């Protein structure tokens, strides 16, 4: 049987920080800070930082990938599923901490509201555990049936929608408290409670 390798991915992401200074008059952003020069697409209402949502409730944010592109995205967490290390990772080579952890699979939908393409980008979505730690999604090398498609498609232009599944390993003795979309500071994260 083919063996797969498990790689913990700690993506170096540039997050959009709330810009200081006065708010732009006349822009409909519900007082949510946006990067200088960014115009929120018509029909999109940004979600205020610190908002708590339940599954199937969407949140819209401005997501900036490094210095390259900034686009409004709408994220909807459809489900949070608890997995099994013994069953789901039977053919993976794991370290002791990973073997003792509990896997969670987060099914979500992402829509690119524009104006930029975000092809191949990793999203700043974290598992928040009971020790107040944000855990990044784990990258799986190989075909992983319980949870596929962890990154946006190579071409993800305005108007496109993608269904993703992210894998998180919550350490032994900790509980999953929320799934956090963090494009700025931790206190401004938008959270979904499973």
CSV table of N, CA and C in Angstrom, one decimal, residues 2-3 9 12 20 23 29 43 72-73 75-76 80 83 101 114 126 137 146 149 155 175 178 182 186:
chain,number,residue,atom,x,y,z
A,2,UNK,N,0.4,2.2,-0.6
A,2,UNK,CA,1.1,3.5,-0.7
A,2,UNK,C,1.1,4.2,0.6
A,3,UNK,N,2.2,4.7,1.0
A,3,UNK,CA,2.2,5.5,2.3
A,3,UNK,C,2.2,7.0,1.9
A,9,UNK,N,1.5,22.5,7.9
A,9,UNK,CA,1.8,23.8,7.1
A,9,UNK,C,1.6,25.0,8.0
A,12,UNK,N,3.0,31.3,5.7
A,12,UNK,CA,3.4,32.7,6.0
A,12,UNK,C,2.4,33.6,5.2
A,20,UNK,N,-5.1,52.7,10.4
A,20,UNK,CA,-5.4,53.7,11.3
A,20,UNK,C,-5.8,55.0,10.6
A,23,UNK,N,-11.9,57.4,9.0
A,23,UNK,CA,-12.6,56.5,8.0
A,23,UNK,C,-12.9,57.3,6.8
A,29,UNK,N,-18.9,50.6,4.0
A,29,UNK,CA,-18.2,49.5,4.5
A,29,UNK,C,-18.6,49.2,5.9
A,43,UNK,N,-22.8,45.8,-3.5
A,43,UNK,CA,-23.6,44.7,-3.0
A,43,UNK,C,-22.9,43.9,-1.9
A,72,UNK,N,-12.3,41.2,-1.9
A,72,UNK,CA,-13.3,40.9,-0.9
A,72,UNK,C,-13.7,39.4,-1.1
A,73,UNK,N,-13.8,38.7,0.0
A,73,UNK,CA,-14.3,37.3,-0.1
A,73,UNK,C,-15.4,37.1,0.9
A,75,UNK,N,-17.0,34.0,3.1
A,75,UNK,CA,-16.7,32.7,3.6
A,75,UNK,C,-17.9,32.2,4.4
A,76,UNK,N,-18.3,30.9,4.1
A,76,UNK,CA,-19.4,30.3,4.8
A,76,UNK,C,-18.9,28.9,5.3
A,80,UNK,N,-18.5,21.4,10.6
A,80,UNK,CA,-17.2,21.0,11.3
A,80,UNK,C,-17.4,19.6,11.7
A,83,UNK,N,-13.0,13.8,13.2
A,83,UNK,CA,-12.5,12.6,12.6
A,83,UNK,C,-11.8,11.7,13.6
A,101,UNK,N,-3.5,13.5,18.9
A,101,UNK,CA,-4.5,14.7,18.7
A,101,UNK,C,-5.8,14.2,18.1
A,114,UNK,N,-14.3,40.0,-5.6
A,114,UNK,CA,-13.5,40.9,-6.4
A,114,UNK,C,-12.9,42.0,-5.6
A,126,UNK,N,-8.3,29.5,11.1
A,126,UNK,CA,-7.7,28.8,12.1
A,126,UNK,C,-8.7,28.1,13.0
A,137,UNK,N,-4.3,25.4,9.5
A,137,UNK,CA,-4.7,24.2,8.8
A,137,UNK,C,-3.5,23.4,8.5
A,146,UNK,N,-11.2,11.8,3.6
A,146,UNK,CA,-12.1,12.5,4.5
A,146,UNK,C,-12.2,14.0,4.2
A,149,UNK,N,-9.3,19.2,-1.2
A,149,UNK,CA,-9.3,20.6,-1.6
A,149,UNK,C,-9.1,21.6,-0.5
A,155,UNK,N,-6.9,29.1,-10.6
A,155,UNK,CA,-7.6,30.3,-11.1
A,155,UNK,C,-8.8,30.6,-10.3
A,175,UNK,N,-10.0,21.2,23.5
A,175,UNK,CA,-11.3,21.1,22.8
A,175,UNK,C,-11.3,22.2,21.7
A,178,UNK,N,-13.8,27.2,18.4
A,178,UNK,CA,-14.3,27.9,17.2
A,178,UNK,C,-13.4,27.8,16.0
A,182,UNK,N,-9.2,35.1,10.3
A,182,UNK,CA,-8.4,36.2,10.9
A,182,UNK,C,-7.7,36.9,9.8
A,186,UNK,N,-6.1,39.1,16.4
A,186,UNK,CA,-6.9,38.0,16.9
A,186,UNK,C,-8.2,38.5,17.5
